[in-house]
């Protein structure tokens, strides 16, 4: 998404397990509050390039994971210096309420649920073990995301049910503890992050946070022009944020500033 070369940045793409046509090696997938995979990726990057500051750009569920991560003890030992969070759901129950409205169910929920079922179906052999804390046939019968999370995600990550998992996943609760510059980008018409649940108070109370709220943009949309087939406003906004982080004192901890960033 970003023109890393022009910004003197190297780019690493972190995909959740099973996404981007990747092959699952174990039954475990991902959750909005579990940061173990992100920690592994960032720690590996920090070990290989100890002098390279890291800027994280995360979208949607990745924004939830990133917000949990940057407020963890693991992040405090890494080179993560800034983060940009795009179209992240901040209140899991608010997302649940919004996505179950008829139009959002038809447009978003059925699509997302179909993608999740596709990942599991393509790795059916991993889910036949009767010792797993869930039943393959039951999870594949799920008709809503909350049913999927109740039967699969919550059990996979040790929660009692979907409500306990969603409560743990509230990323807005982590915002008071963010200690690095973080730009939050949301749209008023995002059905997965409804405006009534955006973290306005948390942003106002933490000087490390800034929010851009657009009138339109939907969920990771932010398209512009009659034929939106090139870089969009979102691309420019994120690149501007990265340039600001690189070329100001935010990332300059010494006179010997690294020439490469992640």
PDB file of N, CA, C and O in Angstrom, residues 3 49 61 127 164 171 195 210:
ATOM      1  N   UNK A   3       4.438   3.507  -0.580  1.00  0.00           N
ATOM      2  CA  UNK A   3       5.624   3.612  -1.407  1.00  0.00           C
ATOM      3  C   UNK A   3       6.839   3.669  -0.486  1.00  0.00           C
ATOM      4  O   UNK A   3       7.399   4.725  -0.213  1.00  0.00           O
ATOM      5  N   UNK A  49      17.422  -6.601  12.725  1.00  0.00           N
ATOM      6  CA  UNK A  49      17.763  -5.208  12.389  1.00  0.00           C
ATOM      7  C   UNK A  49      17.635  -4.359  13.651  1.00  0.00           C
ATOM      8  O   UNK A  49      16.696  -3.564  13.792  1.00  0.00           O
ATOM      9  N   UNK A  61      -9.176  -5.835  11.951  1.00  0.00           N
ATOM     10  CA  UNK A  61      -8.827  -6.686  13.093  1.00  0.00           C
ATOM     11  C   UNK A  61      -7.354  -6.531  13.454  1.00  0.00           C
ATOM     12  O   UNK A  61      -6.962  -6.627  14.624  1.00  0.00           O
ATOM     13  N   UNK A 127      -8.787 -30.460  11.721  1.00  0.00           N
ATOM     14  CA  UNK A 127      -9.863 -30.274  12.690  1.00  0.00           C
ATOM     15  C   UNK A 127     -10.655 -31.548  12.988  1.00  0.00           C
ATOM     16  O   UNK A 127     -11.771 -31.480  13.488  1.00  0.00           O
ATOM     17  N   UNK A 164     -17.171 -13.425  26.762  1.00  0.00           N
ATOM     18  CA  UNK A 164     -15.906 -13.250  27.471  1.00  0.00           C
ATOM     19  C   UNK A 164     -14.797 -12.853  26.499  1.00  0.00           C
ATOM     20  O   UNK A 164     -13.961 -11.996  26.809  1.00  0.00           O
ATOM     21  N   UNK A 171     -10.472  -3.054  22.347  1.00  0.00           N
ATOM     22  CA  UNK A 171      -9.176  -2.378  22.234  1.00  0.00           C
ATOM     23  C   UNK A 171      -9.223  -0.944  22.747  1.00  0.00           C
ATOM     24  O   UNK A 171      -8.170  -0.365  23.057  1.00  0.00           O
ATOM     25  N   UNK A 195     -19.875   4.737  14.762  1.00  0.00           N
ATOM     26  CA  UNK A 195     -19.433   6.006  15.324  1.00  0.00           C
ATOM     27  C   UNK A 195     -19.759   6.129  16.813  1.00  0.00           C
ATOM     28  O   UNK A 195     -19.011   6.742  17.571  1.00  0.00           O
ATOM     29  N   UNK A 210      -3.852  10.576  18.134  1.00  0.00           N
ATOM     30  CA  UNK A 210      -4.521  11.546  17.265  1.00  0.00           C
ATOM     31  C   UNK A 210      -5.501  10.775  16.399  1.00  0.00           C
ATOM     32  O   UNK A 210      -5.253   9.617  16.029  1.00  0.00           O
TER      33      UNK A 210
END
